[in-house]
Amino acid sequence: MNSHASNIKEFIRNNSLLILILIFSIMLSCYRLSDCQMTVDEFFSINIAQRSLAEIWSLKPHPGTFYFNRFPPLYETVLHFAWGISNESLFWARLLSAIFNAAAIIMLFLISKLLFDKKTALIAVSLASFNY
């Protein structure tokens, strides 16, 4: 049990800057989650998520539309279920976006660290954390 606790302390000590950046990114993503106005991006995502799963997975881009085909449409599929479970709450849809944002920050760090080094990875996630 002590070795597990010491491993956690060592992880926190070695990655304290990453943890602070991640916390800042989550706070920035969660800022004003309950605002009443829906953005254009949210409108299109929710519009797609309200469709059946078969429609979501078979959507094709049409000329002159804002929707770009992302395959597989993971976000829209998860939003489809979250939107139904949350009784069509914009707060929960935005919270889902904040969770995806935090996951993207973590993935960016891991890939940047693998390809370059820890310092470069920290710079990348610092810049990406402001991209909301």
XYZ file of N, CA and C in Angstrom:
396
model
N 0.827 -1.196 0.000
C 0.000 0.000 0.000
C 0.867 1.253 0.000
N 1.951 1.241 0.756
C 2.849 2.391 0.798
C 3.494 2.658 -0.549
N 3.846 1.585 -1.274
C 4.478 1.788 -2.573
C 3.508 2.423 -3.564
N 2.225 2.070 -3.429
C 1.213 2.671 -4.301
C 1.080 4.173 -4.008
N 1.036 4.528 -2.755
C 0.940 5.935 -2.359
C 2.188 6.708 -2.783
N 3.339 6.095 -2.660
C 4.568 6.778 -3.069
C 4.631 6.928 -4.583
N 4.077 5.959 -5.309
C 4.018 6.082 -6.771
C 3.131 7.249 -7.187
N 2.022 7.417 -6.501
C 1.118 8.528 -6.806
C 1.792 9.858 -6.491
N 2.461 9.934 -5.332
C 3.163 11.169 -4.971
C 4.263 11.488 -5.971
N 4.981 10.474 -6.413
C 6.047 10.677 -7.390
C 5.470 11.143 -8.730
N 4.349 10.547 -9.143
C 3.697 10.963 -10.383
C 3.283 12.426 -10.304
N 2.682 12.815 -9.183
C 2.240 14.203 -9.008
C 3.439 15.144 -9.008
N 4.499 14.749 -8.321
C 5.696 15.587 -8.249
C 6.326 15.745 -9.645
N 6.379 14.672 -10.426
C 6.998 14.725 -11.745
C 6.131 15.426 -12.786
N 4.822 15.475 -12.549
C 3.909 16.038 -13.542
C 3.066 17.178 -12.984
N 3.575 17.899 -12.013
C 2.795 18.958 -11.376
C 2.411 20.062 -12.353
N 3.304 20.426 -13.252
C 2.989 21.469 -14.223
C 1.887 21.006 -15.181
N 1.962 19.764 -15.634
C 0.920 19.213 -16.494
C -0.425 19.205 -15.774
N -0.439 18.828 -14.518
C -1.670 18.789 -13.738
C -2.254 20.189 -13.600
N -1.407 21.182 -13.342
C -1.881 22.570 -13.251
C -2.455 23.061 -14.581
N -1.787 22.730 -15.676
C -2.283 23.126 -16.996
C -3.618 22.440 -17.278
N -3.737 21.178 -16.922
C -4.980 20.443 -17.136
C -6.117 21.031 -16.300
N -5.828 21.358 -15.056
C -6.847 21.986 -14.198
C -7.274 23.332 -14.779
N -6.311 24.124 -15.235
C -6.629 25.412 -15.859
C -7.489 25.213 -17.103
N -7.148 24.232 -17.916
C -7.908 23.955 -19.130
C -9.338 23.539 -18.811
N -9.500 22.701 -17.794
C -10.844 22.270 -17.392
C -11.642 23.454 -16.855
N -10.995 24.296 -16.052
C -11.689 25.473 -15.520
C -12.116 26.408 -16.652
N -11.245 26.594 -17.628
C -11.573 27.454 -18.756
C -12.702 26.856 -19.590
N -12.691 25.543 -19.762
C -13.744 24.874 -20.524
C -15.078 24.919 -19.799
N -15.037 24.890 -18.488
C -16.273 24.860 -17.695
C -16.808 26.244 -17.375
N -16.067 27.274 -17.734
C -16.503 28.635 -17.452
C -17.779 28.935 -18.234
N -18.808 29.358 -17.540
C -20.083 29.743 -18.122
C -20.773 28.604 -18.866
N -20.736 27.406 -18.291
C -21.410 26.266 -18.914
C -22.917 26.446 -18.988
N -23.466 27.201 -18.066
C -24.922 27.321 -18.011
C -25.457 28.551 -18.731
N -24.632 29.197 -19.568
C -25.142 30.315 -20.368
C -26.311 29.838 -21.221
N -27.247 30.717 -21.425
C -28.471 30.342 -22.137
C -28.297 30.294 -23.649
N -27.425 31.109 -24.193
C -27.316 31.169 -25.638
C -26.485 30.016 -26.192
N -27.000 29.431 -27.253
C -26.323 28.325 -27.918
C -25.458 28.890 -29.051
N -24.219 28.421 -29.133
C -23.340 28.863 -30.213
C -23.681 28.104 -31.490
N -23.141 28.572 -32.603
C -23.402 27.927 -33.895
C -22.879 26.493 -33.889
N -21.680 26.271 -33.359
C -21.117 24.917 -33.293
C -21.995 23.992 -32.466
N -22.463 24.496 -31.334
C -23.334 23.678 -30.477
C -24.641 23.346 -31.189
N -25.185 24.318 -31.905
C -26.421 24.087 -32.640
C -26.258 22.947 -33.641
N -25.173 22.978 -34.424
C -24.974 21.938 -35.431
C -24.702 20.582 -34.784
N -23.900 20.557 -33.728
C -23.617 19.287 -33.051
C -24.878 18.684 -32.452
N -25.677 19.510 -31.803
C -26.913 19.010 -31.184
C -27.920 18.617 -32.251
N -27.972 19.361 -33.346
C -28.857 19.011 -34.446
C -28.514 17.621 -34.982
N -27.241 17.338 -35.127
C -26.818 16.021 -35.604
C -27.089 14.965 -34.541
N -26.811 15.277 -33.275
C -26.974 14.306 -32.194
C -28.425 13.911 -31.967
N -29.377 14.738 -32.362
C -30.788 14.429 -32.178
C -31.303 13.412 -33.203
N -30.504 13.114 -34.181
C -30.901 12.145 -35.202
C -30.673 10.724 -34.678
N -31.139 9.758 -35.440
C -30.912 8.363 -35.053
C -29.435 8.019 -35.274
N -28.972 6.970 -34.602
C -27.568 6.576 -34.751
C -27.237 6.211 -36.192
N -28.172 5.576 -36.874
C -27.942 5.218 -38.278
C -27.730 6.466 -39.133
N -28.522 7.503 -38.875
C -28.357 8.754 -39.616
C -27.031 9.431 -39.284
N -26.677 9.425 -37.993
C -25.419 10.053 -37.582
C -24.243 9.392 -38.285
N -24.244 8.083 -38.329
C -23.116 7.358 -38.906
C -23.121 7.355 -40.432
N -24.237 7.750 -41.044
C -24.280 7.741 -42.509
C -24.286 9.147 -43.107
N -24.127 10.185 -42.282
C -24.136 11.553 -42.799
C -22.989 11.772 -43.779
N -23.317 12.384 -44.866
C -22.326 12.740 -45.883
C -22.305 14.255 -46.005
N -21.145 14.832 -46.252
C -21.102 16.290 -46.410
C -21.819 16.724 -47.686
N -22.509 17.829 -47.597
C -23.196 18.388 -48.754
C -22.553 19.725 -49.095
N -22.425 20.036 -50.377
C -21.852 21.332 -50.758
C -22.655 22.487 -50.162
N -21.963 23.464 -49.641
C -22.621 24.638 -49.099
C -23.094 24.493 -47.665
N -22.767 23.383 -47.002
C -23.176 23.215 -45.612
C -21.962 23.377 -44.709
N -22.235 23.601 -43.433
C -21.159 23.753 -42.459
C -20.673 22.420 -41.936
N -21.440 21.353 -42.159
C -21.076 20.063 -41.578
C -19.991 19.405 -42.399
N -18.907 19.070 -41.736
C -17.832 18.338 -42.376
C -17.835 16.930 -41.811
N -17.778 15.957 -42.670
C -17.873 14.568 -42.255
C -16.650 14.170 -41.446
N -16.879 13.842 -40.191
C -15.811 13.330 -39.337
C -16.141 11.863 -39.097
N -15.291 11.000 -39.531
C -15.592 9.590 -39.360
C -14.502 8.956 -38.535
N -14.799 8.218 -37.527
C -16.142 7.977 -36.995
C -16.619 9.176 -36.184
N -17.906 9.433 -36.198
C -18.443 10.601 -35.485
C -18.603 10.315 -33.990
N -17.494 10.172 -33.293
C -17.510 9.795 -31.880
C -18.235 10.830 -31.030
N -17.903 12.093 -31.203
C -18.511 13.136 -30.370
C -20.030 13.158 -30.554
N -20.481 13.141 -31.794
C -21.919 13.192 -32.054
C -22.637 11.959 -31.510
N -21.977 10.800 -31.561
C -22.576 9.572 -31.039
C -22.713 9.641 -29.523
N -21.671 10.075 -28.843
C -21.737 10.208 -27.380
C -22.737 11.289 -27.001
N -22.749 12.394 -27.753
C -23.700 13.471 -27.493
C -25.140 13.000 -27.709
N -25.344 12.102 -28.649
C -26.677 11.545 -28.893
C -27.239 10.919 -27.614
N -26.416 10.124 -26.940
C -26.866 9.473 -25.705
C -26.943 10.474 -24.545
N -25.948 11.347 -24.433
C -25.936 12.331 -23.340
C -27.117 13.290 -23.454
N -27.449 13.686 -24.670
C -28.551 14.612 -24.888
C -29.876 13.975 -24.475
N -30.042 12.700 -24.780
C -31.264 11.997 -24.399
C -31.357 11.760 -22.905
N -30.244 11.368 -22.286
C -30.224 11.080 -20.848
C -30.402 12.358 -20.028
N -29.813 13.455 -20.491
C -29.822 14.701 -19.711
C -31.084 15.521 -19.913
N -32.074 14.944 -20.571
C -33.331 15.658 -20.807
C -33.096 16.934 -21.610
N -32.241 16.820 -22.621
C -31.931 17.908 -23.556
C -31.388 19.157 -22.858
N -30.423 18.933 -21.978
C -29.815 20.024 -21.228
C -28.552 20.519 -21.930
N -28.526 21.809 -22.233
C -27.357 22.407 -22.867
C -26.147 22.357 -21.936
N -26.372 22.438 -20.627
C -25.288 22.344 -19.654
C -24.533 21.026 -19.816
N -25.264 19.911 -19.917
C -24.617 18.602 -20.015
C -23.931 18.416 -21.364
N -24.470 19.009 -22.404
C -23.813 18.955 -23.707
C -22.487 19.707 -23.659
N -22.490 20.849 -22.984
C -21.247 21.617 -22.845
C -20.251 20.919 -21.934
N -20.748 20.260 -20.902
C -19.863 19.508 -20.016
C -19.186 18.370 -20.777
N -19.924 17.741 -21.664
C -19.341 16.688 -22.500
C -18.205 17.255 -23.353
N -18.401 18.449 -23.884
C -17.330 19.097 -24.657
C -16.113 19.375 -23.788
N -16.336 19.775 -22.539
C -15.221 20.027 -21.620
C -14.456 18.736 -21.324
N -15.166 17.633 -21.201
C -14.514 16.333 -20.963
C -13.687 15.937 -22.182
N -14.244 16.106 -23.375
C -13.492 15.794 -24.593
C -12.275 16.703 -24.717
N -12.405 17.959 -24.303
C -11.287 18.890 -24.336
C -10.164 18.431 -23.404
N -10.520 18.000 -22.195
C -9.506 17.510 -21.244
C -8.821 16.261 -21.789
N -9.595 15.376 -22.395
C -9.000 14.166 -22.982
C -8.054 14.521 -24.127
N -8.416 15.525 -24.914
C -7.550 15.957 -26.017
C -6.242 16.549 -25.490
N -6.315 17.281 -24.387
C -5.105 17.851 -23.777
C -4.168 16.726 -23.326
N -4.730 15.714 -22.690
C -3.920 14.581 -22.223
C -3.293 13.844 -23.401
N -4.084 13.602 -24.445
C -3.559 12.905 -25.625
C -2.475 13.729 -26.314
N -2.673 15.034 -26.390
C -1.660 15.903 -26.988
C -0.355 15.820 -26.209
N -0.458 15.817 -24.886
C 0.746 15.708 -24.063
C 1.466 14.386 -24.328
N 0.721 13.300 -24.309
C 1.335 11.980 -24.489
C 1.986 11.825 -25.858
N 1.297 12.285 -26.889
C 1.861 12.163 -28.239
C 3.054 13.097 -28.418
N 2.950 14.330 -27.918
C 4.065 15.277 -28.033
C 5.292 14.787 -27.270
N 5.057 14.211 -26.100
C 6.173 13.684 -25.305
C 6.826 12.502 -26.012
N 6.004 11.683 -26.652
C 6.527 10.528 -27.385
C 7.344 10.967 -28.602
N 6.837 11.962 -29.319
C 7.508 12.405 -30.539
C 8.676 13.352 -30.273
N 8.576 14.163 -29.241
C 9.601 15.164 -28.975
C 10.188 14.946 -27.580
N 9.822 15.799 -26.650
C 10.278 15.642 -25.269
C 9.237 16.267 -24.345
N 9.464 16.161 -23.046
C 8.483 16.637 -22.076
C 8.307 18.145 -22.143
N 9.389 18.887 -22.338
C 9.308 20.345 -22.390
C 8.438 20.794 -23.571
N 8.662 20.193 -24.731
C 7.856 20.512 -25.910
C 6.399 20.142 -25.692
N 6.165 19.007 -25.052
C 4.798 18.567 -24.767
C 4.092 19.544 -23.839
N 4.801 20.048 -22.842
C 4.210 21.025 -21.924
C 3.892 22.346 -22.625
N 4.754 22.747 -23.538
C 4.482 23.962 -24.314
C 3.249 23.758 -25.186
N 3.152 22.588 -25.813
C 2.005 22.292 -26.681
C 0.692 22.309 -25.899
N 0.673 21.665 -24.735
C -0.577 21.636 -23.964
C -0.889 22.998 -23.350
N 0.144 23.785 -23.066
C -0.096 25.146 -22.566
C -0.809 25.981 -23.620
N -0.348 25.888 -24.844
C -0.983 26.622 -25.940
C -2.387 26.069 -26.224
N -2.527 24.773 -26.223
C -3.825 24.154 -26.534
C -4.866 24.413 -25.448
N -4.430 24.623 -24.228
C -5.388 24.843 -23.140
C -6.136 26.159 -23.298
N -5.588 27.104 -24.058
C -6.265 28.376 -24.318
C -7.233 28.287 -25.496
N -7.194 27.191 -26.220
C -8.016 27.038 -27.419
C -9.397 26.535 -27.053
N -10.223 27.442 -26.632
C -11.596 27.039 -26.317
C -12.568 27.860 -27.098
